[in-house]
XYZ file of C-alpha atoms in Angstrom:
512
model
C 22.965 43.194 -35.154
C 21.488 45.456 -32.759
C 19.086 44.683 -30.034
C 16.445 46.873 -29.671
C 12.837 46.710 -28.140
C 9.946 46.363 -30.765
C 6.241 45.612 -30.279
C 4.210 43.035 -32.169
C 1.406 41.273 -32.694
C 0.861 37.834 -33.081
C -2.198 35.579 -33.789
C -2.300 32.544 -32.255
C -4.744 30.115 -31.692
C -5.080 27.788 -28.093
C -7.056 25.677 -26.608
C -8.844 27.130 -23.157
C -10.385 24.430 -20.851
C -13.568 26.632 -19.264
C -15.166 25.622 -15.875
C -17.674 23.960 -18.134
C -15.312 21.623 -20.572
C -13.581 20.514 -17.455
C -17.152 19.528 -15.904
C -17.787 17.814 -19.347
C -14.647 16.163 -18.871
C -15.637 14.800 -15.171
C -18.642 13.618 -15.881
C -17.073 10.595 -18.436
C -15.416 9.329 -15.574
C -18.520 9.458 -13.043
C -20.563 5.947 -12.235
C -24.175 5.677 -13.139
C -24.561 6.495 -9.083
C -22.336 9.466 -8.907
C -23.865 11.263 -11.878
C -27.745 10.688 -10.674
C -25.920 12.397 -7.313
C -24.557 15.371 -9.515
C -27.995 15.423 -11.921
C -29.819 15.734 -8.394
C -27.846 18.660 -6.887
C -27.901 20.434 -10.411
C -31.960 19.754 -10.281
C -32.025 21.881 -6.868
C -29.775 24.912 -7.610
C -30.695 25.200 -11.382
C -34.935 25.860 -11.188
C -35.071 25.137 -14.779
C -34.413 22.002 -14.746
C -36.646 19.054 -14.144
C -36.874 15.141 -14.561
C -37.893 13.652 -17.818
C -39.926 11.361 -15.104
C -42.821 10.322 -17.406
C -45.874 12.705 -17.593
C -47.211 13.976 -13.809
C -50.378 12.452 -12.720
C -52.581 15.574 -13.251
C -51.605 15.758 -17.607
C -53.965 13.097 -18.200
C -56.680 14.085 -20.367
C -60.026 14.068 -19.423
C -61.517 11.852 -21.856
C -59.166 9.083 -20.588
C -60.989 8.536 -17.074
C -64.615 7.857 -18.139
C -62.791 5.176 -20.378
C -60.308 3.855 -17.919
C -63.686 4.240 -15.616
C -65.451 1.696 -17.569
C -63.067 -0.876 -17.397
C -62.319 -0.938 -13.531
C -66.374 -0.992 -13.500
C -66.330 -4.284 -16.021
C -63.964 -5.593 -13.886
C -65.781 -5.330 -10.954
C -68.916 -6.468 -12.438
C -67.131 -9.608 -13.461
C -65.620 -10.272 -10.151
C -69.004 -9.708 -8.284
C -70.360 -12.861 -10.594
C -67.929 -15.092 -8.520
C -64.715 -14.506 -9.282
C -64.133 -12.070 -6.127
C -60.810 -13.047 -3.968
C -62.652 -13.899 -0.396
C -60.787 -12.058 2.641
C -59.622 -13.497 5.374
C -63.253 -13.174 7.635
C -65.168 -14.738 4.428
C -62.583 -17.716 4.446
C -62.636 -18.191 8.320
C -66.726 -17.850 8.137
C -66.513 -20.575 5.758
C -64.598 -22.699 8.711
C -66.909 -21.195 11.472
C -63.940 -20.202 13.588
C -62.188 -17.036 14.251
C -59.950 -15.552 12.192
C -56.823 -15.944 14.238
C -57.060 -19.324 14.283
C -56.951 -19.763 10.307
C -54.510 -16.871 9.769
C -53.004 -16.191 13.318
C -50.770 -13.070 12.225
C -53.736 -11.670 10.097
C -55.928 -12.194 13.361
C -52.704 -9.827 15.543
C -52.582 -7.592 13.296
C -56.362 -6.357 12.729
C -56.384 -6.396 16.578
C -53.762 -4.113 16.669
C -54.613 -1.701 13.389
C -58.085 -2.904 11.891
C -57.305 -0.141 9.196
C -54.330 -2.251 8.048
C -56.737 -4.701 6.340
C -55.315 -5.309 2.698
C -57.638 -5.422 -0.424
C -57.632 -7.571 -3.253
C -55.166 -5.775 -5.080
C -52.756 -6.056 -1.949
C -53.049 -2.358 -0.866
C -54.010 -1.897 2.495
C -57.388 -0.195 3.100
C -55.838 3.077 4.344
C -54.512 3.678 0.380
C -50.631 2.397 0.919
C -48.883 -0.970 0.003
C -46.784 -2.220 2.746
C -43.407 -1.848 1.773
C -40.803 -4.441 1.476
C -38.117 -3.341 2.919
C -39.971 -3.161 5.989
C -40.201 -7.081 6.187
C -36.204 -7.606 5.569
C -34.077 -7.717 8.312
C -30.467 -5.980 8.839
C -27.896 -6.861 10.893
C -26.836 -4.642 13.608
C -23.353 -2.393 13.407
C -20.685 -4.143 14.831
C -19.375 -0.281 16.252
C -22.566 -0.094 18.112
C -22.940 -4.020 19.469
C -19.562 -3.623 21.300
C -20.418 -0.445 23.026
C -23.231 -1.695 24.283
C -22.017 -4.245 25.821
C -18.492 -2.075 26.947
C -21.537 0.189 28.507
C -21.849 -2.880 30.778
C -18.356 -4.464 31.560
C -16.868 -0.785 32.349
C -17.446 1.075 35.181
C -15.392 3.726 35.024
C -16.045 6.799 32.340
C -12.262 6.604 31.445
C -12.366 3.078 30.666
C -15.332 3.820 28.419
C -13.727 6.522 26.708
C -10.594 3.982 25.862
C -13.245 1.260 24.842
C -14.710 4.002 21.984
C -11.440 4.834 20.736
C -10.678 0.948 20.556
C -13.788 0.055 18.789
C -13.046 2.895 16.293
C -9.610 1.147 15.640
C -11.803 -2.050 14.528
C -11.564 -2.865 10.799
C -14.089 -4.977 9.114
C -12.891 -8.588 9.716
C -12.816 -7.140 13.702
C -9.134 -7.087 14.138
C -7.735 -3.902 16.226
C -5.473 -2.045 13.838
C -4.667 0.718 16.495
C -0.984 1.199 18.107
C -1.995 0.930 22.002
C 1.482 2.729 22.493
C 0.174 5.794 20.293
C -3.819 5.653 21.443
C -2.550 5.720 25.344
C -0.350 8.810 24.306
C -3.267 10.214 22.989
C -5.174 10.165 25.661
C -2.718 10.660 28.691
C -3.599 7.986 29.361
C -1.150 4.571 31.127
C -0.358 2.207 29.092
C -1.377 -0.705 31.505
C -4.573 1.287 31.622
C -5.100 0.742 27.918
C -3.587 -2.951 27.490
C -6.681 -3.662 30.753
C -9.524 -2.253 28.692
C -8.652 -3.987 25.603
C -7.896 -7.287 27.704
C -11.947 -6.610 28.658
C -13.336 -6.342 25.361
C -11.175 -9.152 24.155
C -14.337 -11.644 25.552
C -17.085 -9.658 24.341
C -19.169 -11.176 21.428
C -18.428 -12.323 18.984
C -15.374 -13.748 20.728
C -12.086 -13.063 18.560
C -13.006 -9.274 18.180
C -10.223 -6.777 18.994
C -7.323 -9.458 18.461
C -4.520 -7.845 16.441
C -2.994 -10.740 14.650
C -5.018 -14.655 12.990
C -3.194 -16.454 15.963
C -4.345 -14.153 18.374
C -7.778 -14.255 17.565
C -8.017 -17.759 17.002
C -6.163 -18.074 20.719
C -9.186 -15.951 22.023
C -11.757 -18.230 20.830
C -9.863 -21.531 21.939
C -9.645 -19.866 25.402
C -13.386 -19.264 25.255
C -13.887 -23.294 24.438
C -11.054 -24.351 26.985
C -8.855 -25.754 24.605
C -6.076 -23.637 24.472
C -3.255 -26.062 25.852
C 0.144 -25.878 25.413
C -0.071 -27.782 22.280
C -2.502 -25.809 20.966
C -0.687 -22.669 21.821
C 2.375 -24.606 19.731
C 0.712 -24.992 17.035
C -0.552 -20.746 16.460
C 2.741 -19.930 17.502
C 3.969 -21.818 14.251
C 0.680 -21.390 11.860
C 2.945 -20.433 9.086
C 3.836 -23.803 8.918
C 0.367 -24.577 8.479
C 0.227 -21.920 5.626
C 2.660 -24.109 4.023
C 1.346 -27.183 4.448
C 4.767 -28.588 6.356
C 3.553 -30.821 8.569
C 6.144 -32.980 8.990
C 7.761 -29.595 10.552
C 5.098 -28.866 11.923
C 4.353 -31.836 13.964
C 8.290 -31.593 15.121
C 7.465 -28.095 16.572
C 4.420 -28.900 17.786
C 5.645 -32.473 19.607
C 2.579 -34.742 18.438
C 1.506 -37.262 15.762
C -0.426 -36.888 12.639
C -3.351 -37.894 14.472
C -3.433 -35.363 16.878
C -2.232 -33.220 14.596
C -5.146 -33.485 12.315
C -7.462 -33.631 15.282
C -6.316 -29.917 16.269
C -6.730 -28.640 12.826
C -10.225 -29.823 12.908
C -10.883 -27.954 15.731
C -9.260 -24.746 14.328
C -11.230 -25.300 11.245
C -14.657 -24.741 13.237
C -13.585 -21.330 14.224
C -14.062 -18.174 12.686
C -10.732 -15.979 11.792
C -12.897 -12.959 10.313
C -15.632 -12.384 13.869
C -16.169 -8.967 12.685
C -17.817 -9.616 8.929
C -21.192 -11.344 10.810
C -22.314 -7.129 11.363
C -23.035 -5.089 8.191
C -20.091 -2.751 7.910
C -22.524 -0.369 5.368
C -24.429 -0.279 2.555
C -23.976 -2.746 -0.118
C -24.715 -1.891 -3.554
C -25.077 -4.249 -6.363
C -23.055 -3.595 -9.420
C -25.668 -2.371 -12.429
C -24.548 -2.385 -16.100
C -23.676 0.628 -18.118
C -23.754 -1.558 -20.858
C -25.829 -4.610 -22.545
C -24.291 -6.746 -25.329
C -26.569 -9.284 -27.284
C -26.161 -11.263 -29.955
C -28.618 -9.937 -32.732
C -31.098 -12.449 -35.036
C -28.644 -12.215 -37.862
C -25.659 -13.101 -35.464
C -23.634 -9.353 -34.931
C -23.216 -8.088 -31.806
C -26.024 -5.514 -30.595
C -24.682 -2.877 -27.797
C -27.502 -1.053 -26.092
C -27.204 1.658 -22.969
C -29.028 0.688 -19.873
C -31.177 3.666 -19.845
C -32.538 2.841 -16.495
C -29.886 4.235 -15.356
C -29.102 7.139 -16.946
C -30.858 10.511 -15.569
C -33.118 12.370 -18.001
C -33.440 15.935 -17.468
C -35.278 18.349 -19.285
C -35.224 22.254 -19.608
C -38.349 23.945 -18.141
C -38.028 27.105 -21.539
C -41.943 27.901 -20.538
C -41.620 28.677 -17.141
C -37.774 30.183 -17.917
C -40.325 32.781 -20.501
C -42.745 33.149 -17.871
C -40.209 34.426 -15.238
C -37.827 36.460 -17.206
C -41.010 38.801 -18.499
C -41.787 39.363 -14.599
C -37.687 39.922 -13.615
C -37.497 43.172 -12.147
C -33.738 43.985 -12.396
C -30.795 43.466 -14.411
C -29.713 40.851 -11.412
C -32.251 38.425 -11.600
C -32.162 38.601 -15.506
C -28.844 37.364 -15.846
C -29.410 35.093 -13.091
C -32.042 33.004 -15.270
C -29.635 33.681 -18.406
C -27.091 31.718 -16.266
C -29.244 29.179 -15.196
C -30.408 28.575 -18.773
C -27.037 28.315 -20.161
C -26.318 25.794 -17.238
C -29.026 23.738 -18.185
C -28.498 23.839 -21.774
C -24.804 22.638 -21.010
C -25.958 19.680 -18.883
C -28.437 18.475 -21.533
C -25.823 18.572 -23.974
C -23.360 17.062 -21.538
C -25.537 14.593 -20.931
C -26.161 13.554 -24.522
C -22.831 13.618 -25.484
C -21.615 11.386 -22.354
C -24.330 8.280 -22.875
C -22.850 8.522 -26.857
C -19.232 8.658 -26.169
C -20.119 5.526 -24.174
C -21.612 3.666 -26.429
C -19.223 4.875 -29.405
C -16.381 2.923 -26.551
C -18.086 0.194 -26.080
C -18.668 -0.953 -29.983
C -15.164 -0.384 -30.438
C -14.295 -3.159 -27.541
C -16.834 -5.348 -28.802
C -15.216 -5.062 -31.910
C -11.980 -5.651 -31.553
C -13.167 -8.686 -28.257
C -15.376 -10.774 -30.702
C -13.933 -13.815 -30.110
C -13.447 -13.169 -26.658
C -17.389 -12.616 -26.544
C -17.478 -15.638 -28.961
C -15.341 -18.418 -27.977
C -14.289 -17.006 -24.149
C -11.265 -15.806 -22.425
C -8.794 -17.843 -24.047
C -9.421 -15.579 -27.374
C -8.710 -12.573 -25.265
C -6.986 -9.749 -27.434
C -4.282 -7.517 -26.243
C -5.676 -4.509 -26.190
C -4.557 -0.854 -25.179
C -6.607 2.334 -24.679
C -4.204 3.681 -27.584
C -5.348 1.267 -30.133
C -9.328 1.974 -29.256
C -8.508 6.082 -29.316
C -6.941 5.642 -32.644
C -9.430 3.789 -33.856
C -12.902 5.979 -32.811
C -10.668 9.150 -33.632
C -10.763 9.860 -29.449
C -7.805 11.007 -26.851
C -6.347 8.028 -24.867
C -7.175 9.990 -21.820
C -11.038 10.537 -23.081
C -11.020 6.607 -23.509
C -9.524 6.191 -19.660
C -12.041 8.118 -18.435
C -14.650 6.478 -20.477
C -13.987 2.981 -19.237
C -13.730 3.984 -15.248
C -16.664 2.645 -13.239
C -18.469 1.489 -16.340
C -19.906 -2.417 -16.488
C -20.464 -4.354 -19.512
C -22.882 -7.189 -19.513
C -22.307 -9.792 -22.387
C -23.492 -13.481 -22.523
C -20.159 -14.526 -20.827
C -20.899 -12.285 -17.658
C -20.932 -9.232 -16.245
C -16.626 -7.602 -16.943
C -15.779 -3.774 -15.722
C -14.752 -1.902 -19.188
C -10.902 -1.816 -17.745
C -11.027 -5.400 -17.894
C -10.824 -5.846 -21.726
C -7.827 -3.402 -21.946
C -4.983 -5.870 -21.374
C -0.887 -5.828 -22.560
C 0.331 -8.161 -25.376
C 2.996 -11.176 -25.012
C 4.967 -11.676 -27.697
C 4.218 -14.849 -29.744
C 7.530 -16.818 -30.279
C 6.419 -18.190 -33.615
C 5.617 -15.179 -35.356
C 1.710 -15.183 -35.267
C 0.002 -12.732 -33.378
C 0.068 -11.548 -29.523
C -1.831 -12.839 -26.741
C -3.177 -11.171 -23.815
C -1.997 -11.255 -20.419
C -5.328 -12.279 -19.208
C -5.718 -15.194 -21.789
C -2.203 -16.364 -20.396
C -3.158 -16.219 -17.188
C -5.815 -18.425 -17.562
C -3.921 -20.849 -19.110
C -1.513 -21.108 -16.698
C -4.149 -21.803 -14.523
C -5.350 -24.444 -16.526
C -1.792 -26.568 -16.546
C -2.010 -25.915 -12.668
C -4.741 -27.299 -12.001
C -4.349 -30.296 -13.821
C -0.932 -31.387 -12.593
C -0.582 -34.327 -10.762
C 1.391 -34.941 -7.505
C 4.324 -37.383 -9.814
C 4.588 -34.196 -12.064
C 4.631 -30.665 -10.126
C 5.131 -27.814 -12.393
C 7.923 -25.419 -11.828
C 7.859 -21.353 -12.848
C 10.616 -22.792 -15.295
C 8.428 -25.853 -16.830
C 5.179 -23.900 -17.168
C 6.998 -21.006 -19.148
C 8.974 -24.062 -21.846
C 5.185 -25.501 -22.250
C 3.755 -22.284 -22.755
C 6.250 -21.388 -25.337
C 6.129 -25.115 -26.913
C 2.480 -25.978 -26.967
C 0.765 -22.426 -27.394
C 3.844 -20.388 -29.232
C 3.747 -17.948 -26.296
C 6.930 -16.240 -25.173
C 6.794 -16.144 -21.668
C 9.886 -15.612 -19.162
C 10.159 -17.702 -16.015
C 9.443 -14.453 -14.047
C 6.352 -13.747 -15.500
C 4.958 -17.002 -14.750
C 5.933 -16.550 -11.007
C 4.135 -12.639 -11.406
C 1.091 -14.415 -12.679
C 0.845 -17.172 -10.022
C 1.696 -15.268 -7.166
C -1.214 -12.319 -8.428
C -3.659 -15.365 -8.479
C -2.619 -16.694 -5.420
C -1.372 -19.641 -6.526
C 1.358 -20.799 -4.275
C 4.860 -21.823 -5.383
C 5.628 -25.785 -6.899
C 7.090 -26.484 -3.755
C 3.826 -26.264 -1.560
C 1.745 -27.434 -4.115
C 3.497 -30.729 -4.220
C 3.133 -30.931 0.369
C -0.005 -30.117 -0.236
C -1.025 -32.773 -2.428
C 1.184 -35.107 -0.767
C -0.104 -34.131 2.571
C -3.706 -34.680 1.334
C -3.183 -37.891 -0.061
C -1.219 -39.582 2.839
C -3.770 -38.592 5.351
C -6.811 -39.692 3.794
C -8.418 -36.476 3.369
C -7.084 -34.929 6.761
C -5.156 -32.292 5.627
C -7.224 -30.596 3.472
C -5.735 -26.949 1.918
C -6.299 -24.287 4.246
C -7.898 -21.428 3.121
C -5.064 -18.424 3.347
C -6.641 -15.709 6.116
């Protein structure tokens, strides 16, 4: 057969992911906060859109405000026949004494702003509610309470500029995560120069800031108390111990009794291995549903969008007819066509976002009923395949779907991801359970062992498989514990033992 070259033509047909589909395609996977950022910057390059905001306070219509008129006027007639709130001056007349001495920060602050008077509808006089936030107090950056006070223990401006670099090394808890070796490199700096600034800021406050290990810091605050004796210095030098719960061991490295032994973990229990976490480290924001689940008057499930949080946008098509009659060139015309077509496409994306959500969410609901019914120990397996399959969907459109998203439902408030969970085989032949429903259980048989009868990895996964039919290896268990932090059998039973022995003494220490 020969070879020769031919032209043909093929039709074909392939799927093109536009600037815009790809947008769609971000925005499932944006939180409720990160969209009303993207709605905003849309609403000020895009002038036909605006915020479906409620109607503006000039659409009113006039025959509303004689009405509405009327009633403030009842109102006030009805209050003037007695029921009028006094102020502060009527109710201090009524004592025949000053104001300030009935209501002494009402008396300060008319001396200092008599305009500031409220009314009886708490608005201040001047036509502006004081606002809360003004009345709740923050607490002050950790970054900026250490340079104030390295402004005053450093002379030198070198020394200064070390202390800034060493403060920005600071994580939250306060501990110095930066390589002295590296920062005094970076600086041309000596390293002696570095290790004397740092040995400075080491007794600013709050004392146990710029440590860079738990023993160190707690050695920094037991200086600052004058108990840091060789003993004490023992006993941080073998804290894993402690971590343990060995204290026979520990009390053979340390050289004391139980009793003084117990006595210095008291004292270590008074101090504070996180200094940093008393100064706000940023904003916090509150976790807000995407999502409500209720249980309906005839008993199914009811799934309803938080709308609160969802932006509402609307496209201005009167002012876009307005301006495109006045456009002037062929520039500005298919600038508004553009702008129109953008706005269209965020409506649309906007729409079809809050009901892919909700088509998600009744699917978990679904398939989580007696999870939502009789709590975590009916926990499904469930994969994001098994929900695409089911609302006709791509896995990855369900992924993104579930990112970021809350669900409130009578049992709590659960992130979307949560309810997506793999499957243990049953041994008896009934159906799977889910890794988070054995999980629990696990805890459960932890919890109520007694010191006599420690469970081992081995004895947890026979009981499992005996008493709830679940097929569980011995590695699994351990996987489980250790990702709850529960320790192993071993230091549960010196912990226990420890605790009971001593009376109380040797309580669990919290792991740092």
């Amino acid at each position: 057969m020969a070879l020769s070259p031919r032209l043909e033509f093929r039709q074909a047909q392939s799927l093109t992911l536009t600037p815009q589909l790809m947008q769609s395609i971000r925005l499932l996977q944006l939180s409720h906060l990160e969209l009303n950022d993207f709605v905003d910057a849309e609403l000020l390059r895009n002038p036909l859109l605006e915020r479906e905001d409620g109607a503006e306070p000039g659409d009113a219509e006039p025959a509303e405000v004689p009405e509405r008129s009327q009633e403030i006027s009842a109102y006030e007639d009805t209050v003037d026949r007695g029921d009028r709130i006094q102020d502060a001056n009527s109710i201090a007349d009524g004592y025949d004494t000053a104001v300030e001495n009935v209501f002494p920060d009402q008396g300060a602050q008319d001396q200092l702003n008599p305009s500031s008077r409220l009314d009886r509808n708490g608005s201040s006089e001047a036509g502006e509610a004081p606002d809360i936030d003004q009345f709740i107090a923050s607490r002050p950056l950790l970054s900026e309470h250490l340079e104030n006070q390295s402004n005053m223990i450093l002379r030198t401006v070198a020394d200064r500029l070390i202390a800034r670099h060493l403060i920005d090394g600071l994580n939250e808890a306060g501990y110095l995560t930066t390589d002295l070796s590296a920062l005094a490199e970076q600086l041309g700096a000596e390293l002696a120069d570095v290790e004397a600034v740092l040995e400075a800021l080491q007794g600013c406050d709050p004392v146990g800031v710029f440590a860079r290990s738990v023993p160190e810091c707690l050695a920094i605050q037991l200086r600052e108390r004058d108990r840091l004796d060789p003993m004490m210095m023992a006993l941080l030098d073998n804290i894993g111990m402690l971590a343990e719960h060995n204290m026979a061991g520990l009390m053979r490295a340390v050289g004391c009794d139980r009793e003084d032994l117990a006595d210095m973990l008291g004292e270590i229990r008074q101090l504070d291995p996180k200094p940093g976490l008393a100064f706000d480290s940023g904003p916090v924001e509150s976790v807000v549903p995407d999502v409500f689940v209720r249980k309906g008057p005839d008993g199914a499930w009811q799934i309803e969008l938080n709308t609160e949080v969802l932006p509402r946008v609307l496209v201005n098509r009167v002012y876009y007819a307005t301006v495109t009659k006045k456009a002037r060139d062929a520039g500005e015309k298919s600038f508004l066509s553009d702008c129109l077509a953008t706005a269209n496409w965020l409506t649309k994306s906007l729409d079809q976002r809050a009901q892919t959500i909700l088509k998600v969410a009744a699917e978990i609901v679904r398939q989580q009923d007696g999870f939502l019914t009789h709590g975590i120990a009916h926990l499904k397996p469930m994969t994001l395949k098994m929900v695409a399959e089911t609302i006709d969907m791509h896995e990855s459109t369900v992924s993104r779907v579930t990112s970021n998203k809350y669900m409130a439902t009578p049992r709590g408030l659960y992130e979307m991801k949560y309810f997506f969970t793999t499957a243990i085989a049953s041994s008896d032949g009934g159906s799977d359970h889910s890794a988070e429903a054995v999980r629990h259980r696990i805890r459960q048989l932890i919890d109520a062992e007694a010191l006599s009868d420690i469970l081992s990895d081995d004895t947890i996964a026979d009981m499992l498989k005996k008493e709830q039919g679940i097929d569980v290896a011995r590695r699994t268990v351990a996987k489980y514990r250790e990702g709850m932090n529960i320790p192993s059998s071993v230091i549960r039973r010196r912990q226990k033992k420890n605790f009971e022995t001593a009376g109380g003494k040797f309580a669990p220490v919290e792991r740092i």
